[in-house]
XYZ file of C-alpha atoms in Angstrom:
773
model
C 0.000 0.000 0.000
C 2.873 2.391 0.853
C 4.602 1.877 -2.495
C 1.277 1.930 -4.353
C 0.428 5.343 -2.910
C 3.760 6.802 -4.008
C 3.421 5.285 -7.485
C 0.050 7.010 -7.828
C 1.660 10.315 -6.879
C 4.538 9.686 -9.283
C 2.203 8.822 -12.170
C 0.126 11.933 -11.477
C 3.304 14.034 -11.461
C 4.473 12.532 -14.762
C 1.155 13.033 -16.532
C 0.679 16.596 -15.313
C 4.253 17.513 -16.162
C 3.970 16.280 -19.730
C 0.939 18.486 -20.381
C 1.913 21.468 -18.238
C 5.495 22.036 -19.339
C 7.892 20.135 -17.174
C 11.269 18.859 -18.199
C 13.438 18.134 -21.159
C 16.056 15.551 -20.408
C 17.394 15.842 -23.957
C 18.440 19.256 -25.169
C 18.674 20.183 -28.838
C 22.151 20.729 -30.188
C 23.496 23.048 -32.846
C 27.033 21.743 -32.967
C 28.699 20.836 -36.226
C 28.896 17.185 -37.280
C 32.017 15.246 -36.417
C 33.221 11.657 -36.374
C 32.150 11.255 -32.724
C 28.747 12.879 -32.979
C 26.551 14.064 -35.802
C 23.681 16.488 -35.935
C 21.464 15.758 -38.906
C 17.938 16.674 -39.876
C 15.525 14.223 -41.438
C 15.271 14.697 -45.185
C 12.621 17.245 -45.957
C 12.277 18.226 -42.322
C 13.263 21.658 -41.061
C 13.156 20.648 -37.399
C 16.084 20.992 -35.025
C 19.128 18.766 -35.504
C 19.091 15.365 -33.854
C 21.535 14.379 -31.136
C 23.646 11.282 -31.616
C 25.075 9.831 -28.385
C 27.367 6.975 -27.403
C 25.666 6.026 -24.131
C 25.758 2.339 -25.135
C 29.295 2.580 -26.578
C 27.943 2.934 -30.114
C 26.546 5.894 -32.036
C 22.749 6.145 -31.758
C 20.094 8.807 -31.936
C 19.314 9.999 -28.418
C 15.637 9.384 -29.083
C 16.400 5.691 -29.791
C 18.343 4.958 -26.588
C 16.146 3.126 -24.050
C 17.341 4.876 -20.915
C 17.000 8.240 -19.190
C 19.703 10.600 -20.453
C 20.272 14.330 -20.162
C 22.467 15.617 -22.969
C 23.756 19.037 -23.972
C 26.157 20.282 -26.597
C 29.382 22.078 -25.818
C 27.822 25.256 -27.178
C 24.898 24.987 -24.769
C 27.232 24.377 -21.834
C 29.184 27.483 -22.805
C 26.046 29.613 -23.175
C 24.729 28.582 -19.758
C 28.028 29.098 -17.969
C 28.496 25.425 -17.071
C 32.239 25.090 -16.547
C 32.449 22.198 -14.065
C 30.830 18.867 -13.267
C 29.240 20.509 -10.214
C 27.120 22.741 -12.503
C 25.393 19.883 -14.352
C 22.308 20.188 -12.169
C 21.361 23.119 -14.437
C 20.667 20.660 -17.274
C 20.115 17.364 -15.432
C 17.629 17.355 -12.543
C 18.296 14.400 -10.309
C 22.004 15.239 -10.356
C 23.365 16.963 -7.257
C 26.793 18.091 -6.137
C 27.943 18.347 -2.535
C 31.423 18.891 -1.090
C 32.439 16.319 1.493
C 33.380 17.470 4.998
C 36.945 17.924 3.739
C 36.150 19.313 0.297
C 36.236 16.343 -2.087
C 33.378 16.450 -4.641
C 30.433 14.108 -4.114
C 28.171 13.465 -7.125
C 24.704 11.969 -6.701
C 22.102 10.931 -9.280
C 18.560 10.076 -8.229
C 19.615 9.864 -4.602
C 22.416 7.372 -5.218
C 25.860 8.721 -4.276
C 28.698 8.043 -1.875
C 29.629 10.731 0.618
C 32.964 10.066 2.300
C 35.720 12.263 3.675
C 38.456 10.343 1.846
C 39.925 11.281 -1.514
C 40.750 7.756 -2.680
C 37.259 6.235 -2.649
C 35.398 4.982 -5.692
C 32.264 7.085 -6.273
C 28.756 5.834 -7.033
C 28.596 8.118 -10.097
C 31.337 7.346 -12.615
C 32.832 10.006 -14.893
C 34.390 9.363 -18.302
C 35.921 11.442 -21.066
C 35.536 9.685 -24.422
C 34.896 6.427 -22.511
C 38.207 6.794 -20.653
C 37.544 6.594 -16.903
C 38.290 9.284 -14.348
C 37.975 6.732 -11.523
C 38.001 9.184 -8.578
C 35.817 12.280 -8.335
C 38.729 14.587 -7.452
C 40.193 13.818 -10.907
C 37.204 15.323 -12.737
C 37.894 19.056 -12.281
C 39.064 19.610 -15.869
C 36.585 17.341 -17.644
C 34.541 20.237 -19.102
C 37.302 21.520 -21.388
C 36.537 21.973 -25.125
C 33.551 19.654 -25.393
C 31.430 18.326 -28.212
C 28.738 17.359 -25.706
C 28.036 15.782 -22.310
C 25.764 12.836 -21.530
C 24.362 12.243 -18.033
C 23.189 8.609 -17.843
C 20.758 7.980 -14.990
C 20.432 4.705 -13.141
C 22.921 1.817 -12.761
C 25.348 1.606 -15.701
C 27.470 -1.292 -14.487
C 27.168 -3.611 -17.479
C 28.895 -1.282 -19.960
C 30.627 1.258 -17.702
C 31.688 -1.069 -14.900
C 30.943 -1.309 -11.205
C 30.872 1.898 -9.173
C 28.113 3.231 -11.439
C 25.149 2.453 -9.177
C 23.958 6.061 -9.421
C 24.798 6.614 -13.064
C 27.585 7.740 -15.364
C 28.651 11.052 -16.871
C 30.282 10.798 -20.274
C 32.064 13.896 -21.597
C 32.747 13.872 -25.329
C 35.750 16.030 -26.217
C 35.759 18.043 -29.433
C 37.804 16.108 -31.984
C 40.544 17.110 -34.418
C 39.296 18.331 -37.776
C 40.475 17.533 -41.301
C 40.633 21.286 -41.967
C 42.273 24.125 -40.068
C 40.134 25.672 -37.351
C 40.791 27.700 -34.249
C 38.865 29.582 -31.617
C 39.341 31.753 -28.570
C 37.145 32.950 -25.737
C 37.721 35.472 -22.962
C 35.561 36.416 -19.980
C 35.681 39.008 -17.236
C 33.402 38.790 -14.217
C 32.840 39.547 -10.566
C 35.691 39.424 -8.050
C 38.058 40.303 -10.928
C 37.590 36.876 -12.478
C 39.424 36.517 -15.763
C 39.163 33.352 -17.806
C 40.453 32.473 -21.224
C 40.081 29.440 -23.439
C 41.343 28.544 -26.887
C 41.801 25.664 -29.287
C 43.723 24.934 -32.445
C 42.771 22.057 -34.739
C 43.740 20.731 -38.128
C 45.706 18.214 -40.177
C 49.400 17.554 -39.617
C 49.532 15.256 -42.643
C 47.091 13.355 -44.816
C 46.489 10.705 -42.136
C 47.102 12.684 -38.938
C 44.971 15.399 -37.332
C 45.575 17.170 -34.037
C 43.648 19.379 -31.649
C 45.023 21.248 -28.660
C 42.921 23.182 -26.165
C 43.710 25.125 -22.996
C 41.676 27.019 -20.419
C 42.728 29.127 -17.446
C 40.622 30.714 -14.689
C 41.931 33.438 -12.367
C 39.950 35.234 -9.652
C 40.439 37.263 -6.487
C 39.154 36.039 -3.144
C 35.384 36.294 -2.781
C 34.997 35.436 0.918
C 35.344 37.999 3.724
C 36.484 37.217 7.259
C 33.840 37.549 9.945
C 36.315 39.005 12.453
C 39.047 40.860 10.551
C 39.992 42.520 7.268
C 40.921 39.491 5.183
C 39.712 37.659 2.081
C 39.829 34.080 0.824
C 38.646 32.046 -2.143
C 40.957 33.045 -4.981
C 40.842 30.937 -8.161
C 43.949 29.753 -10.022
C 43.117 26.822 -12.276
C 44.512 25.756 -15.654
C 43.624 22.717 -17.760
C 44.794 21.514 -21.180
C 44.268 18.665 -23.612
C 46.021 17.375 -26.751
C 44.273 14.882 -29.042
C 46.033 13.218 -31.952
C 44.026 11.194 -34.482
C 45.995 8.833 -36.688
C 44.557 6.651 -39.455
C 47.277 4.330 -40.803
C 44.774 2.518 -43.033
C 41.132 2.540 -43.993
C 40.379 -0.036 -41.309
C 42.532 1.208 -38.414
C 42.010 4.398 -36.412
C 44.128 5.507 -33.466
C 43.425 8.304 -31.007
C 46.007 9.558 -28.521
C 44.888 11.843 -25.711
C 47.124 13.653 -23.215
C 45.387 15.933 -20.734
C 45.757 17.369 -17.267
C 45.213 20.293 -14.957
C 46.840 22.301 -12.168
C 44.835 23.802 -9.321
C 46.404 26.469 -7.110
C 43.118 27.901 -5.862
C 42.342 28.683 -2.235
C 39.974 26.332 -0.463
C 36.636 27.731 0.634
C 36.196 28.413 4.350
C 33.131 27.420 6.354
C 30.607 29.565 8.210
C 30.299 29.175 11.976
C 26.884 28.014 13.239
C 27.451 27.151 16.916
C 29.830 25.655 19.465
C 29.307 21.874 19.847
C 32.269 20.360 21.737
C 33.342 16.858 20.785
C 34.120 16.136 24.466
C 31.878 18.322 26.672
C 34.183 18.035 29.676
C 37.400 18.009 27.688
C 40.231 20.510 27.644
C 38.648 24.002 27.748
C 41.511 26.050 26.295
C 39.556 27.301 23.290
C 36.070 27.185 24.724
C 35.801 30.922 25.598
C 37.176 31.995 22.217
C 34.718 29.836 20.282
C 31.781 30.638 22.539
C 32.417 34.337 21.912
C 31.612 33.836 18.217
C 28.296 34.963 16.842
C 26.690 32.723 14.216
C 27.586 33.804 10.698
C 24.873 35.818 8.921
C 22.984 34.506 5.899
C 25.525 36.119 3.626
C 27.470 33.769 1.363
C 30.569 35.969 1.439
C 31.036 35.930 5.224
C 33.098 33.112 6.775
C 36.142 32.689 8.982
C 39.432 30.805 9.013
C 42.770 30.696 10.807
C 44.841 33.864 10.249
C 48.374 33.760 8.895
C 47.616 30.449 7.155
C 48.001 29.649 3.462
C 44.947 27.785 2.156
C 46.184 27.539 -1.398
C 45.932 24.100 -2.952
C 48.814 22.439 -4.791
C 46.884 19.814 -6.737
C 47.500 18.423 -10.199
C 46.308 15.675 -12.490
C 47.782 14.114 -15.643
C 46.370 11.431 -17.915
C 47.389 9.714 -21.114
C 45.232 7.364 -23.151
C 45.193 5.548 -26.462
C 42.176 4.205 -28.290
C 42.473 1.866 -31.272
C 39.551 0.824 -33.511
C 40.235 -1.921 -36.052
C 37.511 -2.895 -38.522
C 37.983 -6.639 -38.849
C 35.097 -6.774 -41.314
C 32.537 -4.287 -42.568
C 30.351 -5.140 -39.560
C 32.849 -6.126 -36.847
C 35.170 -3.790 -34.915
C 37.872 -4.525 -32.362
C 38.381 -1.676 -29.874
C 41.156 -1.196 -27.326
C 41.238 1.649 -24.775
C 44.347 2.042 -22.609
C 44.712 4.773 -19.989
C 47.079 5.833 -17.235
C 46.149 8.534 -14.696
C 48.127 10.223 -11.926
C 46.645 12.529 -9.313
C 48.386 14.388 -6.508
C 46.831 16.601 -3.844
C 48.262 18.885 -1.188
C 45.291 20.769 0.174
C 44.918 22.677 3.492
C 41.332 22.938 4.784
C 39.795 24.807 7.719
C 36.332 23.280 8.235
C 35.456 24.739 11.658
C 34.371 28.265 10.625
C 36.362 30.096 13.315
C 39.597 32.065 13.308
C 41.209 30.049 16.086
C 43.031 26.747 15.737
C 40.285 24.384 16.707
C 40.971 22.139 13.712
C 43.072 22.432 10.568
C 43.523 19.580 8.119
C 45.938 19.168 5.218
C 45.190 16.381 2.752
C 48.229 14.897 1.052
C 47.165 12.210 -1.370
C 48.506 10.433 -4.408
C 46.583 8.121 -6.738
C 47.737 6.236 -9.814
C 45.330 4.312 -12.012
C 45.870 2.072 -15.033
C 43.005 0.671 -17.084
C 42.764 -1.524 -20.146
C 39.584 -2.368 -22.016
C 39.305 -4.603 -25.067
C 35.986 -5.234 -26.765
C 34.623 -6.726 -29.960
C 31.398 -5.315 -31.378
C 29.376 -5.878 -34.480
C 26.021 -6.343 -36.138
C 24.222 -8.897 -38.245
C 21.037 -9.287 -40.286
C 21.086 -5.727 -41.611
C 21.829 -4.424 -38.102
C 18.721 -6.027 -36.628
C 21.110 -7.753 -34.223
C 23.899 -5.787 -32.527
C 26.315 -7.339 -30.063
C 29.365 -6.586 -27.947
C 31.749 -8.679 -25.874
C 34.841 -7.571 -23.986
C 36.944 -7.426 -20.873
C 38.497 -4.836 -18.606
C 41.378 -4.651 -16.146
C 42.039 -1.762 -13.763
C 44.777 -1.246 -11.181
C 44.485 1.596 -8.650
C 47.123 2.455 -6.066
C 46.324 5.208 -3.568
C 48.045 6.878 -0.627
C 45.610 9.049 1.323
C 47.149 10.964 4.229
C 45.386 13.540 6.380
C 47.602 15.712 8.590
C 45.589 17.302 11.390
C 46.556 20.212 13.605
C 44.204 21.214 16.392
C 43.776 22.121 20.034
C 40.127 21.246 20.540
C 38.307 19.784 23.499
C 39.309 16.234 22.514
C 43.034 16.891 22.059
C 44.353 14.894 24.945
C 44.457 11.657 26.946
C 44.689 12.040 30.677
C 47.091 14.874 31.519
C 48.917 14.705 28.153
C 47.900 17.121 25.364
C 48.656 16.702 21.674
C 47.954 19.010 18.759
C 48.755 17.016 15.624
C 48.260 13.611 14.016
C 48.398 11.823 10.644
C 45.638 9.555 9.314
C 47.123 7.165 6.777
C 45.222 4.931 4.370
C 46.851 3.019 1.511
C 44.896 0.847 -0.919
C 45.962 -1.353 -3.814
C 42.901 -2.342 -5.834
C 42.884 -4.680 -8.817
C 39.653 -5.172 -10.731
C 38.951 -7.734 -13.447
C 35.749 -7.907 -15.470
C 34.174 -9.414 -18.545
C 31.039 -8.077 -20.219
C 28.664 -8.739 -23.091
C 25.570 -7.111 -24.572
C 22.956 -8.016 -27.166
C 20.421 -5.740 -28.848
C 17.874 -7.483 -31.062
C 15.178 -6.048 -33.311
C 12.392 -8.618 -32.973
C 10.045 -6.863 -35.395
C 9.544 -3.488 -37.007
C 8.307 -2.175 -33.665
C 9.552 -4.481 -30.931
C 13.115 -4.780 -29.644
C 14.923 -6.425 -26.737
C 18.223 -5.712 -24.980
C 20.341 -7.727 -22.577
C 23.764 -7.094 -21.066
C 25.855 -8.622 -18.309
C 29.196 -8.039 -16.568
C 31.076 -10.213 -14.110
C 33.489 -8.294 -11.871
C 36.087 -9.458 -9.384
C 38.036 -7.006 -7.241
C 40.900 -7.444 -4.755
C 41.650 -4.581 -2.375
C 44.731 -4.752 -0.140
C 44.765 -2.115 2.600
C 47.344 -0.781 5.043
C 46.848 2.139 7.383
C 47.442 3.648 10.787
C 47.056 6.661 13.012
C 50.547 8.165 13.238
C 52.366 10.571 15.502
C 53.557 13.345 13.183
C 57.078 13.436 14.650
C 56.770 15.771 17.622
C 56.153 12.852 19.996
C 53.058 14.377 21.667
C 50.510 11.942 20.234
C 52.866 9.025 20.937
C 53.256 10.172 24.552
C 49.487 10.406 25.017
C 48.807 6.954 23.594
C 51.676 5.499 25.611
C 49.419 6.019 28.630
C 47.090 3.396 27.155
C 49.672 0.985 25.751
C 51.668 -1.617 27.659
C 54.961 -0.105 26.461
C 56.104 3.369 25.364
C 55.459 4.494 21.780
C 58.165 6.424 19.976
C 57.712 9.580 17.927
C 56.611 9.191 14.277
C 55.241 5.708 15.038
C 51.821 4.191 14.506
C 49.752 4.677 17.674
C 46.768 2.468 16.734
C 46.503 0.004 19.618
C 45.829 -3.719 19.421
C 42.807 -4.261 21.751
C 44.078 -7.739 22.713
C 47.719 -7.045 23.581
C 47.417 -3.269 24.178
C 50.580 -2.841 22.150
C 50.903 -0.199 19.459
C 50.645 -1.870 16.071
C 53.403 -1.433 13.485
C 50.644 -1.057 10.873
C 47.089 -2.243 10.252
C 46.681 -4.573 7.271
C 43.477 -5.929 5.798
C 42.013 -7.058 2.506
C 38.618 -7.046 0.828
C 37.953 -9.491 -2.011
C 34.574 -9.290 -3.741
C 32.845 -10.331 -6.923
C 29.451 -9.591 -8.446
C 27.300 -10.022 -11.529
C 25.732 -6.871 -12.952
C 23.010 -7.286 -15.543
C 20.354 -5.475 -17.531
C 17.225 -6.631 -19.374
C 15.067 -4.338 -21.462
C 12.316 -4.225 -24.062
C 11.406 -1.398 -26.428
C 8.376 -0.570 -28.558
C 8.483 1.960 -31.419
C 5.191 3.021 -32.971
C 7.108 5.336 -35.292
C 10.526 6.762 -36.033
C 10.189 9.402 -33.308
C 8.333 7.417 -30.680
C 9.870 5.069 -28.102
C 8.491 3.184 -25.107
C 10.931 1.196 -22.988
C 11.095 -0.917 -19.840
C 14.345 -1.886 -18.080
C 15.385 -3.955 -15.100
C 19.014 -3.359 -14.057
C 21.264 -4.671 -11.303
C 24.382 -2.683 -10.447
C 27.116 -2.769 -7.785
C 29.554 -0.396 -6.135
C 32.715 -1.903 -4.634
C 33.348 -1.937 -0.901
C 35.788 0.532 0.582
C 38.189 1.203 3.444
C 38.025 4.512 5.347
C 40.622 7.166 6.112
C 40.009 7.891 9.818
C 41.913 8.526 13.084
C 41.811 4.896 14.224
C 42.312 4.342 17.937
C 41.823 0.588 17.392
C 42.159 -1.379 14.141
C 38.446 -2.157 13.868
C 37.850 1.493 12.900
C 39.553 0.597 9.613
C 37.054 -2.163 8.879
C 35.681 -1.817 5.340
C 32.080 -1.593 4.251
C 30.962 -4.288 1.773
C 29.847 -3.642 -1.779
C 26.445 -2.057 -2.256
C 23.872 -2.942 -4.906
C 20.931 -1.326 -6.664
C 18.156 -3.251 -8.419
C 16.444 -0.669 -10.633
C 13.107 -0.827 -12.454
C 12.337 1.858 -15.036
C 9.504 2.595 -17.481
C 10.079 5.389 -19.965
C 8.777 7.238 -22.994
C 10.420 9.440 -25.621
C 8.237 11.174 -28.189
C 8.981 13.819 -30.820
C 6.141 15.832 -32.335
C 5.616 18.639 -34.825
C 8.607 17.710 -36.953
C 10.744 17.316 -33.821
C 9.956 20.866 -32.722
C 8.437 19.353 -29.624
C 10.105 16.591 -27.622
C 8.392 14.846 -24.726
C 10.086 12.466 -22.299
C 9.025 10.728 -19.115
C 10.161 7.963 -16.788
C 8.999 6.156 -13.660
C 11.616 4.322 -11.603
C 11.986 2.317 -8.421
C 15.304 1.238 -6.831
C 15.785 -1.556 -4.316
C 18.961 -0.321 -2.604
C 21.015 -2.739 -0.479
C 23.969 -1.975 1.847
C 24.061 1.753 1.069
C 27.528 3.087 1.869
C 28.125 6.447 3.475
C 30.264 8.164 6.036
C 28.694 8.168 9.491
C 29.916 8.899 13.000
C 31.309 6.797 15.837
C 32.876 7.667 19.166
C 36.642 7.198 19.044
C 39.892 8.383 20.563
C 39.195 11.972 19.492
C 35.613 12.015 20.674
C 33.218 11.665 17.764
C 34.999 10.755 14.508
C 33.769 9.881 11.019
C 33.516 6.222 10.024
C 32.024 4.269 7.151
C 28.684 2.596 7.742
C 26.472 0.363 5.603
C 22.671 0.611 5.679
C 21.086 -2.794 4.942
C 17.907 -1.807 3.054
C 16.760 1.405 1.418
C 14.740 2.324 -1.622
C 14.205 5.137 -4.112
C 10.975 5.957 -5.915
C 10.675 8.671 -8.486
C 9.382 10.140 -11.709
C 10.899 12.357 -14.380
C 9.126 14.143 -17.174
C 10.159 16.530 -19.878
C 9.141 18.904 -22.596
C 11.216 20.991 -24.982
C 9.654 23.031 -27.737
C 10.459 25.542 -30.467
C 7.106 27.312 -30.967
C 8.600 30.068 -33.112
C 11.672 30.434 -35.233
C 14.482 31.419 -32.908
C 12.549 30.694 -29.698
C 13.596 27.630 -27.670
C 11.900 26.686 -24.411
C 12.611 23.717 -22.203
C 11.772 22.527 -18.739
C 13.141 19.639 -16.783
C 11.876 18.099 -13.550
C 12.088 15.173 -11.177
C 10.206 13.916 -8.141
C 12.293 11.765 -5.810
C 11.381 9.888 -2.645
C 14.294 8.241 -0.834
C 14.063 6.388 2.476
C 15.748 3.899 4.770
C 13.345 0.961 4.805
C 14.256 -0.932 7.971
C 15.378 -0.054 11.470
C 19.074 0.802 11.588
C 20.832 2.231 14.623
C 23.512 4.840 13.989
C 24.863 7.974 15.619
C 23.918 11.405 14.349
C 26.492 14.219 13.961
C 26.221 14.920 17.701
C 26.971 11.328 18.811
C 23.338 10.633 19.665
C 22.058 7.154 18.814
C 19.149 7.357 16.367
C 17.062 4.967 14.293
C 17.381 5.887 10.619
C 14.206 4.076 9.546
C 12.110 6.276 7.284
C 14.719 9.028 6.878
C 15.455 10.503 3.461
C 18.949 10.270 1.992
C 21.324 13.199 2.469
C 21.551 15.659 -0.416
C 18.539 14.138 -2.181
C 15.828 16.823 -2.527
C 12.319 15.572 -3.209
C 11.757 18.038 -6.058
C 14.152 19.435 -8.645
C 13.444 21.267 -11.860
C 15.093 23.562 -14.368
C 13.581 25.998 -16.852
C 15.508 27.396 -19.772
C 14.545 29.663 -22.618
C 16.281 31.684 -25.294
C 15.046 33.902 -28.099
C 17.344 34.785 -30.989
C 16.370 37.233 -33.744
C 18.181 39.065 -36.578
C 18.976 42.735 -35.987
C 21.215 43.487 -38.959
C 22.783 41.782 -41.930
C 24.587 38.751 -40.510
C 24.069 39.795 -36.881
C 21.711 38.056 -34.460
C 20.681 39.231 -31.012
C 19.681 36.820 -28.270
C 18.365 36.826 -24.718
C 18.012 33.834 -22.440
C 17.408 32.692 -18.887
C 17.940 29.557 -16.819
C 16.225 28.821 -13.515
C 17.056 25.779 -11.385
C 15.225 24.801 -8.207
C 15.894 22.292 -5.428
C 13.509 21.600 -2.588
C 14.613 21.128 0.994
C 17.020 18.281 1.778
C 19.412 17.295 4.564
C 23.201 17.235 4.821
C 23.332 14.175 7.078
C 21.168 11.485 8.575
C 19.762 12.170 12.051
C 17.001 14.735 11.433
C 18.957 17.506 13.155
C 17.442 20.927 12.279
C 20.935 22.390 11.937
C 21.713 19.927 9.144
C 18.724 20.972 7.084
C 19.507 22.350 3.597
C 16.714 24.831 2.809
C 15.044 24.942 -0.590
C 16.427 27.438 -3.081
C 16.267 28.546 -6.688
C 19.000 30.061 -8.845
C 18.273 32.423 -11.729
C 20.878 33.016 -14.455
C 20.445 35.548 -17.288
C 22.261 36.096 -20.571
C 21.983 38.583 -23.458
C 24.204 39.324 -26.421
C 24.820 39.426 -30.148
C 26.534 37.019 -32.504
C 27.773 36.791 -36.056
C 28.895 33.952 -38.270
C 32.192 33.516 -36.401
C 31.886 35.594 -33.241
C 29.736 36.002 -30.153
C 29.568 38.609 -27.392
C 27.403 38.315 -24.311
C 26.636 39.768 -20.906
C 25.637 37.310 -18.205
C 24.656 37.088 -14.565
C 24.597 34.056 -12.287
C 22.351 33.833 -9.225
C 20.823 37.176 -10.153
C 18.654 37.346 -7.044
C 21.705 36.671 -4.840
C 19.916 33.709 -3.257
C 21.596 32.391 -0.122
C 21.905 28.620 -0.232
C 23.845 25.857 1.488
C 25.812 23.049 -0.069
C 26.762 21.199 3.111
C 26.682 21.298 6.920
C 29.304 19.566 9.071
C 30.211 18.898 12.685
C 33.973 18.553 12.834
C 35.567 18.508 16.318
C 33.946 21.422 18.220
C 31.770 23.436 15.849
C 28.798 23.087 13.592
C 29.735 24.801 10.345
C 28.257 25.159 6.875
C 29.462 25.577 3.298
C 27.570 28.085 1.145
C 27.058 28.435 -2.572
C 28.380 31.335 -4.627
C 26.714 34.769 -4.409
C 25.598 36.807 -7.405
C 28.234 37.333 -10.104
C 28.123 39.344 -13.331
C 30.377 39.309 -16.345
C 30.973 39.539 -20.074
C 32.272 36.975 -22.577
C 33.522 37.344 -26.126
C 34.494 34.513 -28.470
C 35.734 34.160 -32.027
C 36.219 31.171 -34.316
C 38.561 31.262 -37.271
């Protein structure tokens, strides 16, 4: 009865949205055709160009793909000011971004995501560039450079894109080298003296070799103001680049080499102080008066506070090289190999407490290397009425995740001995092997069926410890608990049986799973599609990075799974000037992973927990229309109900034991929608004027389980505006983001002794000019 009631609500939402202007998951594109994507109009039809996507690792019309996808061209991303993965909620309702307690990006689709404080954890939403994985979310900062398009695939994608795609996958398609010379440049100036520039150069190097190089840099002054002194923070210093080389030695062999990377020297955002909440109420009171003297920060996104005389500039960088080879064995059979190597390094100081005294300061020093190799064979038969794929994948990830903490909070001591520093160390060596296959059959002119499967085996070897950082204070404090003294720089994690300090904690996690997907489709016409899918996906288990007093705090959480049911429709009308989409979905979610809280040596500390049973119920609907020449309107919406199904005892952010049954997932608003419109009209010979707006809305959600009012994320809406003129090769525009200067929260945390919150950006204005040669 409970599920039936929500299905009735979801069906009502879908039906009303379709007829009352709701959402367009698929955007129209005006990009030029290329080898990776084409935009073609039906013969004799003056409707908008069609989008061709590679969501199933083959080129297909978006309207023919039986899954929920939000897609946008590189031009549309540029027009709407979408320059990072975090901004994709403006085109893909159901997608949310949230920074973790220590700043790492957390991506969630339809309520399925993995919030952890570690850098080296596999996400629940996978990100790819040209089908090359960016296996950790912190690697994705430069993915938006020089794009042909982006595809946001909703629901488990484990059969084709591997495990760790329980929420979905984001596939960025880079703009490809051209057989003719082309070049372009773009420059912007905006609020807080933000200056950004981007350019590309593309063309042939010889008859069989083409190249494309692109670079983007973003520079900005600090936008945050200290609550207690004359100081600013939040400067931007980010540069990313990519080189693609296409080589075609023969008619049947194509090679693509891709070298890309980025450097981030930006300052980390500071938090806003909410209230004093000591980790140990009767602990050392040194800082208590100073923190208690603080007033809560106002509802002004620019106001925050951080430790004075401290450099919060990041020193992070990422580099990746990949090679793709496509060999046509026959006219209908292709062998594809994709090889990639990625290296990520982070040195990032973070002040999450929101006060200008040293309650807690953390510096993340991490290094991750990843190697992946995929080989697949794909083809078709019977005039493409049967399409198939079979392949295998190997991935090796080695990570070193170290967190250096400096603090003098209420929990910084054992007995009479104080300490003010520590190092959390987590090292993982993960090897993943998988084999996959898919089959797509056209059973009749109208009926089709799809099936895919992937078997995955992963081996994760872990070592870690809580270390004294060399000053001997932490070792001296833990020596009070151990049977023998602990020396400086040593591991202080204590064996609960012998009460001796351990040399290191070692563990392993070996898992396997079988992901699968079954689907049927019905086409009553070329532009009409009904589909039904059942999909099973998995996300690998994980080890935490925590201050472990005893080795059991390093225990991993097991792999999670999602069994997803989806019914969907895609319909084009009026010569494709109107596109209607809709979907109903239900997820049976098992062993949901997330970071929770336990009481440890430092009072309350984060730890990974696993929730046995949860579910997700929702509906999406969409409408995009071009009622007049030059006028494009679209809307995009989702209803989402997430809940923990069974009783599950856990601690809330204030160390209180609570039952999570019935609670909604963190960062999963019940309602999300976006509205976008643009009108373009000629004003002179060869010159077109345009004006557009984008509005995105998220209803209330929570930052953490526990139903604490302080962890509530209020509803908000963001309005962006744009106006300008363009010619055949140039474009000039004025734009404004968050025009109403809405105050909104991205996260709320309780780290050590304060409740603090992370805000979104305030209003910004600017101008952009671009030219293509």
